[in-house]
Amino acid sequence: MNEATSLLRLYVPLIIWIGSGWVLGRWLPNSIPLKLGKFLFWVGVPLSIVAFLRQANLSAAVWLAPFTAWAALLLGALLAWGWIQGQIYLARFFTSGDRLLDHPLQHRPTQGSFLLAAMVGNTGYLGYPVSLALVGTEHFGWAVFYDTMGSTLGAYGLGVMLAAHFSESQHSGQLWQSILKNPAFWSFWLGLGLRSVPLPGVVELGLKNCAWVIIALSLLLLGMRLSQLSSWHSVQPAAISLGIKMLIVPLLLGFELPRLGITGLPQLSIVLQMAMPPAFATLVIAEAYDLDRDLTVTTLALGSIGLLVLLPLWIWLFAP
């Protein structure tokens, strides 16, 4: 009953806020989600990180979260690359001549998008509210460490390196510089430094309320962005990539976490972050490096739906 109640408390705000954002995104001008996204990026999300870190229990073990994040990134990339090579081998074995060129994973931009979708999860805008609802503020530090030291660095570090490798165009800019310009990364360290600084009760309460409002606005923005996705092509490779990212990797690594001493709610928190759908950063990178945008858009849309389907599985397997 407790697990069903937790899921209900999560699904209701997720559906309401994301659904409202989807409806608003259909008729509001594009400038509104753009401005909201900039506000959340520069002010909202950094403020929420500082606020929730003050309530989080940051034991020494919480520093294992980035390690698990990088393990998930690399395992997802390895499995995705193995699938790509297997499909190309089978195509060569069963086909001949120019027919091989018709296989979608034969093309390097498609390979790049396939790899990114299997690696980088939406552990910020979506992972935070899911973790707060199912795990609570006490263990929120696990989600923050996983996101800032793992997913963010992985997306704009390893992700950009892979995108540049699989791109068929030349680019002068380097998105890895976004790491240093990402205010969430700096607010993480600021939040750590301010944890021991006492604040008046009114200020503390106001900071906490603002943080929850920002979480709601993040879900609203997610719905607006989903409403702007117009492509549902490449369903089959998208489903395979999502299966690796959202099912196989969390299952394989989730049961190994107790070997590192990560059990109970921290274990559930890490598994939930591993199981997040692809991040919108994958679309930013795909557009910047001319990868397969159709495949990336399809993984974003299907992944958001898949999350609602798979959440009961993670609760059933890993909830203490």
PDB file of C-alpha atoms in Angstrom:
ATOM      1  CA  MET A   1       0.000   0.000   0.000  1.00  0.00           C
ATOM      2  CA  ASN A   2       2.849   2.339   0.853  1.00  0.00           C
ATOM      3  CA  GLU A   3       4.510   1.728  -2.551  1.00  0.00           C
ATOM      4  CA  ALA A   4       1.219   2.294  -4.384  1.00  0.00           C
ATOM      5  CA  THR A   5       0.684   5.517  -2.440  1.00  0.00           C
ATOM      6  CA  SER A   6       4.194   6.725  -3.291  1.00  0.00           C
ATOM      7  CA  LEU A   7       3.635   6.063  -6.992  1.00  0.00           C
ATOM      8  CA  LEU A   8       0.265   7.787  -6.888  1.00  0.00           C
ATOM      9  CA  ARG A   9       1.803  10.825  -5.193  1.00  0.00           C
ATOM     10  CA  LEU A  10       4.389  10.907  -7.975  1.00  0.00           C
ATOM     11  CA  TYR A  11       2.169  10.192 -10.975  1.00  0.00           C
ATOM     12  CA  VAL A  12      -0.460  12.802 -10.130  1.00  0.00           C
ATOM     13  CA  PRO A  13       1.891  15.826 -10.144  1.00  0.00           C
ATOM     14  CA  LEU A  14       3.908  14.399 -13.051  1.00  0.00           C
ATOM     15  CA  ILE A  15       0.816  13.985 -15.210  1.00  0.00           C
ATOM     16  CA  ILE A  16      -0.737  17.280 -14.118  1.00  0.00           C
ATOM     17  CA  TRP A  17       2.336  19.463 -14.570  1.00  0.00           C
ATOM     18  CA  ILE A  18       3.754  17.780 -17.681  1.00  0.00           C
ATOM     19  CA  GLY A  19       0.268  17.554 -19.192  1.00  0.00           C
ATOM     20  CA  SER A  20      -0.391  21.213 -18.449  1.00  0.00           C
ATOM     21  CA  GLY A  21       2.933  22.112 -20.018  1.00  0.00           C
ATOM     22  CA  TRP A  22       2.073  20.075 -23.102  1.00  0.00           C
ATOM     23  CA  VAL A  23      -1.257  21.895 -23.481  1.00  0.00           C
ATOM     24  CA  LEU A  24       0.313  25.316 -22.917  1.00  0.00           C
ATOM     25  CA  GLY A  25       3.133  24.510 -25.303  1.00  0.00           C
ATOM     26  CA  ARG A  26       0.640  23.878 -28.110  1.00  0.00           C
ATOM     27  CA  TRP A  27      -0.687  27.442 -28.153  1.00  0.00           C
ATOM     28  CA  LEU A  28       1.795  29.647 -26.299  1.00  0.00           C
ATOM     29  CA  PRO A  29       4.428  31.413 -28.428  1.00  0.00           C
ATOM     30  CA  ASN A  30       7.803  29.695 -28.607  1.00  0.00           C
ATOM     31  CA  SER A  31       9.356  32.582 -26.713  1.00  0.00           C
ATOM     32  CA  ILE A  32       7.609  31.530 -23.462  1.00  0.00           C
ATOM     33  CA  PRO A  33       9.240  28.100 -23.000  1.00  0.00           C
ATOM     34  CA  LEU A  34      12.493  29.613 -24.223  1.00  0.00           C
ATOM     35  CA  LYS A  35      12.399  32.289 -21.509  1.00  0.00           C
ATOM     36  CA  LEU A  36      11.236  29.808 -18.888  1.00  0.00           C
ATOM     37  CA  GLY A  37      14.074  27.471 -19.843  1.00  0.00           C
ATOM     38  CA  LYS A  38      16.637  30.255 -19.485  1.00  0.00           C
ATOM     39  CA  PHE A  39      15.214  31.261 -16.096  1.00  0.00           C
ATOM     40  CA  LEU A  40      15.335  27.693 -14.804  1.00  0.00           C
ATOM     41  CA  PHE A  41      18.811  27.138 -16.226  1.00  0.00           C
ATOM     42  CA  TRP A  42      20.374  30.287 -14.788  1.00  0.00           C
ATOM     43  CA  VAL A  43      18.326  30.803 -11.609  1.00  0.00           C
ATOM     44  CA  GLY A  44      15.719  28.143 -10.824  1.00  0.00           C
ATOM     45  CA  VAL A  45      17.593  24.852 -10.883  1.00  0.00           C
ATOM     46  CA  PRO A  46      20.719  26.266  -9.171  1.00  0.00           C
ATOM     47  CA  LEU A  47      18.504  27.723  -6.419  1.00  0.00           C
ATOM     48  CA  SER A  48      16.696  24.408  -5.911  1.00  0.00           C
ATOM     49  CA  ILE A  49      20.011  22.543  -5.673  1.00  0.00           C
ATOM     50  CA  VAL A  50      21.217  24.913  -2.940  1.00  0.00           C
ATOM     51  CA  ALA A  51      17.896  24.612  -1.080  1.00  0.00           C
ATOM     52  CA  PHE A  52      17.587  20.832  -1.178  1.00  0.00           C
ATOM     53  CA  LEU A  53      21.258  20.243  -0.380  1.00  0.00           C
ATOM     54  CA  ARG A  54      20.650  21.983   2.965  1.00  0.00           C
ATOM     55  CA  GLN A  55      18.186  19.220   3.817  1.00  0.00           C
ATOM     56  CA  ALA A  56      20.107  16.293   2.340  1.00  0.00           C
ATOM     57  CA  ASN A  57      22.102  13.782   4.351  1.00  0.00           C
ATOM     58  CA  LEU A  58      25.555  13.894   2.748  1.00  0.00           C
ATOM     59  CA  SER A  59      27.425  10.968   4.221  1.00  0.00           C
ATOM     60  CA  ALA A  60      30.853   9.990   2.949  1.00  0.00           C
ATOM     61  CA  ALA A  61      29.250   7.249   0.826  1.00  0.00           C
ATOM     62  CA  VAL A  62      27.332   9.815  -1.254  1.00  0.00           C
ATOM     63  CA  TRP A  63      30.538  10.470  -3.193  1.00  0.00           C
ATOM     64  CA  LEU A  64      30.041   7.032  -4.764  1.00  0.00           C
ATOM     65  CA  ALA A  65      27.120   8.465  -6.771  1.00  0.00           C
ATOM     66  CA  PRO A  66      29.330   9.972  -9.535  1.00  0.00           C
ATOM     67  CA  PHE A  67      31.165   6.645  -9.797  1.00  0.00           C
ATOM     68  CA  THR A  68      27.888   4.807 -10.409  1.00  0.00           C
ATOM     69  CA  ALA A  69      26.853   7.486 -12.914  1.00  0.00           C
ATOM     70  CA  TRP A  70      29.994   6.975 -14.984  1.00  0.00           C
ATOM     71  CA  ALA A  71      29.605   3.211 -14.740  1.00  0.00           C
ATOM     72  CA  ALA A  72      26.083   3.576 -16.180  1.00  0.00           C
ATOM     73  CA  LEU A  73      27.301   5.923 -18.931  1.00  0.00           C
ATOM     74  CA  LEU A  74      30.089   3.596 -20.021  1.00  0.00           C
ATOM     75  CA  LEU A  75      27.980   0.430 -19.778  1.00  0.00           C
ATOM     76  CA  GLY A  76      25.220   2.041 -21.843  1.00  0.00           C
ATOM     77  CA  ALA A  77      27.753   3.109 -24.476  1.00  0.00           C
ATOM     78  CA  LEU A  78      29.352  -0.354 -24.534  1.00  0.00           C
ATOM     79  CA  LEU A  79      26.046  -2.191 -24.929  1.00  0.00           C
ATOM     80  CA  ALA A  80      24.831   0.264 -27.573  1.00  0.00           C
ATOM     81  CA  TRP A  81      28.072  -0.061 -29.549  1.00  0.00           C
ATOM     82  CA  GLY A  82      27.846  -3.857 -29.313  1.00  0.00           C
ATOM     83  CA  TRP A  83      24.304  -3.751 -30.679  1.00  0.00           C
ATOM     84  CA  ILE A  84      25.385  -1.498 -33.555  1.00  0.00           C
ATOM     85  CA  GLN A  85      28.226  -3.812 -34.514  1.00  0.00           C
ATOM     86  CA  GLY A  86      25.978  -6.853 -34.225  1.00  0.00           C
ATOM     87  CA  GLN A  87      23.349  -5.339 -36.506  1.00  0.00           C
ATOM     88  CA  ILE A  88      25.960  -4.338 -39.087  1.00  0.00           C
ATOM     89  CA  TYR A  89      27.453  -7.837 -39.005  1.00  0.00           C
ATOM     90  CA  LEU A  90      24.046  -9.456 -39.499  1.00  0.00           C
ATOM     91  CA  ALA A  91      23.249  -7.040 -42.310  1.00  0.00           C
ATOM     92  CA  ARG A  92      26.468  -7.965 -44.067  1.00  0.00           C
ATOM     93  CA  PHE A  93      25.846 -11.658 -43.499  1.00  0.00           C
ATOM     94  CA  PHE A  94      22.282 -11.744 -44.829  1.00  0.00           C
ATOM     95  CA  THR A  95      22.464  -9.036 -47.493  1.00  0.00           C
ATOM     96  CA  SER A  96      24.764  -8.122 -50.308  1.00  0.00           C
ATOM     97  CA  GLY A  97      25.614  -5.135 -52.450  1.00  0.00           C
ATOM     98  CA  ASP A  98      24.044  -1.758 -51.858  1.00  0.00           C
ATOM     99  CA  ARG A  99      21.244  -3.126 -49.696  1.00  0.00           C
ATOM    100  CA  LEU A 100      23.558  -2.869 -46.689  1.00  0.00           C
ATOM    101  CA  LEU A 101      23.479   0.898 -46.999  1.00  0.00           C
ATOM    102  CA  ASP A 102      19.750   0.866 -46.237  1.00  0.00           C
ATOM    103  CA  HIS A 103      20.344  -0.297 -42.662  1.00  0.00           C
ATOM    104  CA  PRO A 104      19.772   2.739 -40.383  1.00  0.00           C
ATOM    105  CA  LEU A 105      22.614   1.929 -37.997  1.00  0.00           C
ATOM    106  CA  GLN A 106      25.022   1.817 -40.912  1.00  0.00           C
ATOM    107  CA  HIS A 107      25.122   5.623 -40.944  1.00  0.00           C
ATOM    108  CA  ARG A 108      27.496   7.350 -38.557  1.00  0.00           C
ATOM    109  CA  PRO A 109      25.122  10.182 -37.479  1.00  0.00           C
ATOM    110  CA  THR A 110      22.503   7.568 -36.551  1.00  0.00           C
ATOM    111  CA  GLN A 111      25.117   5.617 -34.607  1.00  0.00           C
ATOM    112  CA  GLY A 112      26.019   8.764 -32.678  1.00  0.00           C
ATOM    113  CA  SER A 113      22.404   9.514 -31.720  1.00  0.00           C
ATOM    114  CA  PHE A 114      21.846   5.860 -30.793  1.00  0.00           C
ATOM    115  CA  LEU A 115      24.844   5.941 -28.445  1.00  0.00           C
ATOM    116  CA  LEU A 116      23.878   9.254 -26.826  1.00  0.00           C
ATOM    117  CA  ALA A 117      20.326   8.081 -26.119  1.00  0.00           C
ATOM    118  CA  ALA A 118      21.672   4.948 -24.433  1.00  0.00           C
ATOM    119  CA  MET A 119      24.022   6.965 -22.212  1.00  0.00           C
ATOM    120  CA  VAL A 120      22.784  10.357 -21.017  1.00  0.00           C
ATOM    121  CA  GLY A 121      19.670  10.538 -18.851  1.00  0.00           C
ATOM    122  CA  ASN A 122      17.403  13.406 -17.790  1.00  0.00           C
ATOM    123  CA  THR A 123      18.623  13.348 -14.194  1.00  0.00           C
ATOM    124  CA  GLY A 124      18.092  17.088 -13.637  1.00  0.00           C
ATOM    125  CA  TYR A 125      14.690  18.342 -14.771  1.00  0.00           C
ATOM    126  CA  LEU A 126      13.014  14.926 -14.385  1.00  0.00           C
ATOM    127  CA  GLY A 127      15.313  12.950 -12.118  1.00  0.00           C
ATOM    128  CA  TYR A 128      15.115  15.480  -9.296  1.00  0.00           C
ATOM    129  CA  PRO A 129      11.318  15.498  -8.838  1.00  0.00           C
ATOM    130  CA  VAL A 130      11.150  11.697  -9.185  1.00  0.00           C
ATOM    131  CA  SER A 131      13.854  11.266  -6.544  1.00  0.00           C
ATOM    132  CA  LEU A 132      12.246  13.778  -4.190  1.00  0.00           C
ATOM    133  CA  ALA A 133       8.854  12.094  -4.484  1.00  0.00           C
ATOM    134  CA  LEU A 134      10.002   8.490  -4.083  1.00  0.00           C
ATOM    135  CA  VAL A 135      13.134   8.816  -1.936  1.00  0.00           C
ATOM    136  CA  GLY A 136      12.709  12.113  -0.083  1.00  0.00           C
ATOM    137  CA  THR A 137      14.831  15.147   0.684  1.00  0.00           C
ATOM    138  CA  GLU A 138      17.128  13.338   3.123  1.00  0.00           C
ATOM    139  CA  HIS A 139      18.714  11.273   0.351  1.00  0.00           C
ATOM    140  CA  PHE A 140      18.425  13.934  -2.351  1.00  0.00           C
ATOM    141  CA  GLY A 141      22.200  14.385  -2.264  1.00  0.00           C
ATOM    142  CA  TRP A 142      22.617  11.101  -4.126  1.00  0.00           C
ATOM    143  CA  ALA A 143      20.591  12.446  -7.047  1.00  0.00           C
ATOM    144  CA  VAL A 144      22.453  15.783  -7.083  1.00  0.00           C
ATOM    145  CA  PHE A 145      25.886  14.148  -7.022  1.00  0.00           C
ATOM    146  CA  TYR A 146      24.807  11.697  -9.734  1.00  0.00           C
ATOM    147  CA  ASP A 147      23.559  14.520 -11.953  1.00  0.00           C
ATOM    148  CA  THR A 148      26.198  17.222 -11.503  1.00  0.00           C
ATOM    149  CA  MET A 149      29.301  15.022 -11.299  1.00  0.00           C
ATOM    150  CA  GLY A 150      28.021  12.295 -13.605  1.00  0.00           C
ATOM    151  CA  SER A 151      25.317  13.076 -16.152  1.00  0.00           C
ATOM    152  CA  THR A 152      26.305  16.708 -16.783  1.00  0.00           C
ATOM    153  CA  LEU A 153      29.984  15.939 -17.193  1.00  0.00           C
ATOM    154  CA  GLY A 154      29.144  12.854 -19.248  1.00  0.00           C
ATOM    155  CA  ALA A 155      26.828  14.722 -21.610  1.00  0.00           C
ATOM    156  CA  TYR A 156      29.098  17.666 -22.334  1.00  0.00           C
ATOM    157  CA  GLY A 157      32.324  15.709 -22.005  1.00  0.00           C
ATOM    158  CA  LEU A 158      32.170  12.152 -23.318  1.00  0.00           C
ATOM    159  CA  GLY A 159      28.888  12.834 -25.147  1.00  0.00           C
ATOM    160  CA  VAL A 160      30.337  15.719 -27.129  1.00  0.00           C
ATOM    161  CA  MET A 161      33.477  13.735 -27.938  1.00  0.00           C
ATOM    162  CA  LEU A 162      31.352  10.924 -29.368  1.00  0.00           C
ATOM    163  CA  ALA A 163      29.138  13.376 -31.264  1.00  0.00           C
ATOM    164  CA  ALA A 164      32.188  14.981 -32.859  1.00  0.00           C
ATOM    165  CA  HIS A 165      33.537  11.548 -33.777  1.00  0.00           C
ATOM    166  CA  PHE A 166      30.327  10.400 -35.465  1.00  0.00           C
ATOM    167  CA  SER A 167      29.469  13.727 -37.082  1.00  0.00           C
ATOM    168  CA  GLU A 168      29.943  14.020 -40.832  1.00  0.00           C
ATOM    169  CA  SER A 169      30.359  17.800 -40.616  1.00  0.00           C
ATOM    170  CA  GLN A 170      33.130  20.027 -39.351  1.00  0.00           C
ATOM    171  CA  HIS A 171      32.461  22.170 -36.298  1.00  0.00           C
ATOM    172  CA  SER A 172      34.533  24.893 -34.736  1.00  0.00           C
ATOM    173  CA  GLY A 173      32.667  25.151 -31.427  1.00  0.00           C
ATOM    174  CA  GLN A 174      33.054  22.751 -28.499  1.00  0.00           C
ATOM    175  CA  LEU A 175      30.062  22.100 -26.266  1.00  0.00           C
ATOM    176  CA  TRP A 176      32.249  20.742 -23.473  1.00  0.00           C
ATOM    177  CA  GLN A 177      32.769  24.359 -22.501  1.00  0.00           C
ATOM    178  CA  SER A 178      29.132  24.284 -21.319  1.00  0.00           C
ATOM    179  CA  ILE A 179      30.324  22.405 -18.240  1.00  0.00           C
ATOM    180  CA  LEU A 180      32.133  25.451 -16.913  1.00  0.00           C
ATOM    181  CA  LYS A 181      29.255  27.721 -17.932  1.00  0.00           C
ATOM    182  CA  ASN A 182      26.594  25.510 -16.337  1.00  0.00           C
ATOM    183  CA  PRO A 183      25.303  27.314 -13.205  1.00  0.00           C
ATOM    184  CA  ALA A 184      23.964  24.037 -11.785  1.00  0.00           C
ATOM    185  CA  PHE A 185      27.535  22.786 -11.572  1.00  0.00           C
ATOM    186  CA  TRP A 186      28.645  25.850  -9.583  1.00  0.00           C
ATOM    187  CA  SER A 187      25.538  25.950  -7.408  1.00  0.00           C
ATOM    188  CA  PHE A 188      26.350  22.393  -6.357  1.00  0.00           C
ATOM    189  CA  TRP A 189      29.614  23.554  -4.796  1.00  0.00           C
ATOM    190  CA  LEU A 190      27.954  26.696  -3.421  1.00  0.00           C
ATOM    191  CA  GLY A 191      25.273  24.569  -1.794  1.00  0.00           C
ATOM    192  CA  LEU A 192      27.915  22.394  -0.162  1.00  0.00           C
ATOM    193  CA  GLY A 193      29.642  25.481   1.227  1.00  0.00           C
ATOM    194  CA  LEU A 194      26.403  27.000   2.580  1.00  0.00           C
ATOM    195  CA  ARG A 195      25.150  23.861   4.324  1.00  0.00           C
ATOM    196  CA  SER A 196      26.754  24.850   7.615  1.00  0.00           C
ATOM    197  CA  VAL A 197      25.680  28.496   7.412  1.00  0.00           C
ATOM    198  CA  PRO A 198      22.607  29.098   9.637  1.00  0.00           C
ATOM    199  CA  LEU A 199      19.721  31.031   8.119  1.00  0.00           C
ATOM    200  CA  PRO A 200      16.680  32.641   9.750  1.00  0.00           C
ATOM    201  CA  GLY A 201      13.652  30.365   9.863  1.00  0.00           C
ATOM    202  CA  VAL A 202      11.656  32.571   7.497  1.00  0.00           C
ATOM    203  CA  VAL A 203      14.475  32.561   4.945  1.00  0.00           C
ATOM    204  CA  GLU A 204      14.899  28.791   5.249  1.00  0.00           C
ATOM    205  CA  LEU A 205      11.177  28.217   4.740  1.00  0.00           C
ATOM    206  CA  GLY A 206      11.031  30.614   1.800  1.00  0.00           C
ATOM    207  CA  LEU A 207      14.028  28.922   0.170  1.00  0.00           C
ATOM    208  CA  LYS A 208      12.397  25.513   0.563  1.00  0.00           C
ATOM    209  CA  ASN A 209       9.076  26.702  -0.908  1.00  0.00           C
ATOM    210  CA  CYS A 210      10.855  28.341  -3.847  1.00  0.00           C
ATOM    211  CA  ALA A 211      12.671  25.080  -4.527  1.00  0.00           C
ATOM    212  CA  TRP A 212       9.388  23.150  -4.790  1.00  0.00           C
ATOM    213  CA  VAL A 213       7.911  25.796  -7.086  1.00  0.00           C
ATOM    214  CA  ILE A 214      10.967  25.437  -9.323  1.00  0.00           C
ATOM    215  CA  ILE A 215      10.485  21.662  -9.471  1.00  0.00           C
ATOM    216  CA  ALA A 216       6.901  22.234 -10.672  1.00  0.00           C
ATOM    217  CA  LEU A 217       8.088  24.753 -13.276  1.00  0.00           C
ATOM    218  CA  SER A 218      10.696  22.243 -14.487  1.00  0.00           C
ATOM    219  CA  LEU A 219       7.973  19.664 -15.111  1.00  0.00           C
ATOM    220  CA  LEU A 220       5.882  22.348 -16.832  1.00  0.00           C
ATOM    221  CA  LEU A 221       8.799  23.164 -19.124  1.00  0.00           C
ATOM    222  CA  LEU A 222       9.320  19.469 -19.864  1.00  0.00           C
ATOM    223  CA  GLY A 223       5.708  19.239 -21.054  1.00  0.00           C
ATOM    224  CA  MET A 224       6.138  22.356 -23.230  1.00  0.00           C
ATOM    225  CA  ARG A 225       9.208  20.879 -24.876  1.00  0.00           C
ATOM    226  CA  LEU A 226       7.501  17.550 -25.460  1.00  0.00           C
ATOM    227  CA  SER A 227       4.623  19.354 -27.181  1.00  0.00           C
ATOM    228  CA  GLN A 228       7.102  20.817 -29.667  1.00  0.00           C
ATOM    229  CA  LEU A 229       8.403  17.416 -30.757  1.00  0.00           C
ATOM    230  CA  SER A 230       6.912  16.696 -34.166  1.00  0.00           C
ATOM    231  CA  SER A 231       8.806  13.590 -35.267  1.00  0.00           C
ATOM    232  CA  TRP A 232       8.046   9.998 -34.275  1.00  0.00           C
ATOM    233  CA  HIS A 233      10.213   8.277 -36.857  1.00  0.00           C
ATOM    234  CA  SER A 234      12.879   5.676 -36.092  1.00  0.00           C
ATOM    235  CA  VAL A 235      10.740   3.871 -33.514  1.00  0.00           C
ATOM    236  CA  GLN A 236      12.570   0.536 -33.712  1.00  0.00           C
ATOM    237  CA  PRO A 237      16.137   1.766 -33.077  1.00  0.00           C
ATOM    238  CA  ALA A 238      14.767   4.202 -30.487  1.00  0.00           C
ATOM    239  CA  ALA A 239      13.109   1.333 -28.600  1.00  0.00           C
ATOM    240  CA  ILE A 240      16.362  -0.652 -28.580  1.00  0.00           C
ATOM    241  CA  SER A 241      18.375   2.311 -27.338  1.00  0.00           C
ATOM    242  CA  LEU A 242      15.807   3.034 -24.621  1.00  0.00           C
ATOM    243  CA  GLY A 243      15.787  -0.623 -23.607  1.00  0.00           C
ATOM    244  CA  ILE A 244      19.521  -0.393 -22.978  1.00  0.00           C
ATOM    245  CA  LYS A 245      19.320   2.962 -21.174  1.00  0.00           C
ATOM    246  CA  MET A 246      16.170   2.525 -19.115  1.00  0.00           C
ATOM    247  CA  LEU A 247      15.991  -1.231 -18.468  1.00  0.00           C
ATOM    248  CA  ILE A 248      19.168  -3.249 -18.999  1.00  0.00           C
ATOM    249  CA  VAL A 249      21.679  -0.832 -17.428  1.00  0.00           C
ATOM    250  CA  PRO A 250      19.619  -0.167 -14.250  1.00  0.00           C
ATOM    251  CA  LEU A 251      18.992  -3.888 -13.830  1.00  0.00           C
ATOM    252  CA  LEU A 252      22.612  -4.932 -14.290  1.00  0.00           C
ATOM    253  CA  LEU A 253      24.117  -2.205 -12.114  1.00  0.00           C
ATOM    254  CA  GLY A 254      21.262  -1.873  -9.622  1.00  0.00           C
ATOM    255  CA  PHE A 255      21.840  -5.327  -8.150  1.00  0.00           C
ATOM    256  CA  GLU A 256      25.590  -4.666  -7.962  1.00  0.00           C
ATOM    257  CA  LEU A 257      25.235  -1.527  -5.823  1.00  0.00           C
ATOM    258  CA  PRO A 258      25.183  -3.441  -2.496  1.00  0.00           C
ATOM    259  CA  ARG A 259      28.754  -4.557  -3.292  1.00  0.00           C
ATOM    260  CA  LEU A 260      29.684  -0.880  -2.895  1.00  0.00           C
ATOM    261  CA  GLY A 261      27.712  -0.601   0.328  1.00  0.00           C
ATOM    262  CA  ILE A 262      24.811   1.239  -1.359  1.00  0.00           C
ATOM    263  CA  THR A 263      21.545  -0.223  -0.057  1.00  0.00           C
ATOM    264  CA  GLY A 264      18.067   0.930   0.936  1.00  0.00           C
ATOM    265  CA  LEU A 265      16.849   4.321  -0.212  1.00  0.00           C
ATOM    266  CA  PRO A 266      20.257   5.401  -1.601  1.00  0.00           C
ATOM    267  CA  GLN A 267      20.210   2.293  -3.811  1.00  0.00           C
ATOM    268  CA  LEU A 268      16.723   3.176  -5.042  1.00  0.00           C
ATOM    269  CA  SER A 269      17.807   6.772  -5.670  1.00  0.00           C
ATOM    270  CA  ILE A 270      20.735   5.668  -7.852  1.00  0.00           C
ATOM    271  CA  VAL A 271      18.623   3.160  -9.791  1.00  0.00           C
ATOM    272  CA  LEU A 272      15.997   5.817 -10.491  1.00  0.00           C
ATOM    273  CA  GLN A 273      18.656   8.144 -11.904  1.00  0.00           C
ATOM    274  CA  MET A 274      20.033   5.342 -14.074  1.00  0.00           C
ATOM    275  CA  ALA A 275      16.529   4.631 -15.368  1.00  0.00           C
ATOM    276  CA  MET A 276      15.732   8.191 -16.454  1.00  0.00           C
ATOM    277  CA  PRO A 277      14.847   8.719 -20.148  1.00  0.00           C
ATOM    278  CA  PRO A 278      17.351  10.499 -22.416  1.00  0.00           C
ATOM    279  CA  ALA A 279      18.128  14.102 -21.543  1.00  0.00           C
ATOM    280  CA  PHE A 280      17.200  17.058 -23.751  1.00  0.00           C
ATOM    281  CA  ALA A 281      20.941  17.677 -23.880  1.00  0.00           C
ATOM    282  CA  THR A 282      21.098  14.811 -26.393  1.00  0.00           C
ATOM    283  CA  LEU A 283      18.940  16.869 -28.767  1.00  0.00           C
ATOM    284  CA  VAL A 284      21.127  19.947 -28.261  1.00  0.00           C
ATOM    285  CA  ILE A 285      24.226  17.909 -29.064  1.00  0.00           C
ATOM    286  CA  ALA A 286      22.571  16.121 -31.995  1.00  0.00           C
ATOM    287  CA  GLU A 287      21.555  19.419 -33.602  1.00  0.00           C
ATOM    288  CA  ALA A 288      24.946  21.003 -32.992  1.00  0.00           C
ATOM    289  CA  TYR A 289      26.834  18.089 -34.564  1.00  0.00           C
ATOM    290  CA  ASP A 290      24.348  17.113 -37.287  1.00  0.00           C
ATOM    291  CA  LEU A 291      23.507  13.706 -35.907  1.00  0.00           C
ATOM    292  CA  ASP A 292      20.231  11.842 -36.490  1.00  0.00           C
ATOM    293  CA  ARG A 293      17.688  14.329 -35.116  1.00  0.00           C
ATOM    294  CA  ASP A 294      14.679  12.108 -35.917  1.00  0.00           C
ATOM    295  CA  LEU A 295      16.081   9.269 -33.823  1.00  0.00           C
ATOM    296  CA  THR A 296      16.938  11.632 -30.958  1.00  0.00           C
ATOM    297  CA  VAL A 297      13.474  13.211 -30.938  1.00  0.00           C
ATOM    298  CA  THR A 298      11.816   9.797 -30.978  1.00  0.00           C
ATOM    299  CA  THR A 299      13.853   8.582 -28.004  1.00  0.00           C
ATOM    300  CA  LEU A 300      12.876  11.689 -26.029  1.00  0.00           C
ATOM    301  CA  ALA A 301       9.172  11.170 -26.662  1.00  0.00           C
ATOM    302  CA  LEU A 302       9.097   7.390 -26.140  1.00  0.00           C
ATOM    303  CA  GLY A 303      11.413   7.599 -23.134  1.00  0.00           C
ATOM    304  CA  SER A 304       9.108   9.980 -21.287  1.00  0.00           C
ATOM    305  CA  ILE A 305       6.249   7.506 -21.721  1.00  0.00           C
ATOM    306  CA  GLY A 306       8.448   4.540 -20.841  1.00  0.00           C
ATOM    307  CA  LEU A 307       9.393   6.118 -17.517  1.00  0.00           C
ATOM    308  CA  LEU A 308       5.802   5.961 -16.275  1.00  0.00           C
ATOM    309  CA  VAL A 309       5.612   2.293 -17.297  1.00  0.00           C
ATOM    310  CA  LEU A 310       8.889   1.250 -15.661  1.00  0.00           C
ATOM    311  CA  LEU A 311       8.710   3.149 -12.355  1.00  0.00           C
ATOM    312  CA  PRO A 312       6.611   0.453 -10.614  1.00  0.00           C
ATOM    313  CA  LEU A 313       9.294  -2.102 -11.552  1.00  0.00           C
ATOM    314  CA  TRP A 314      12.045  -0.147  -9.793  1.00  0.00           C
ATOM    315  CA  ILE A 315       9.859   0.386  -6.723  1.00  0.00           C
ATOM    316  CA  TRP A 316       9.083  -3.327  -6.593  1.00  0.00           C
ATOM    317  CA  LEU A 317      12.714  -4.420  -7.024  1.00  0.00           C
ATOM    318  CA  PHE A 318      14.629  -1.838  -5.003  1.00  0.00           C
ATOM    319  CA  ALA A 319      12.344  -0.085  -2.512  1.00  0.00           C
ATOM    320  CA  PRO A 320      13.415  -1.025   1.038  1.00  0.00           C
TER     321      PRO A 320
END
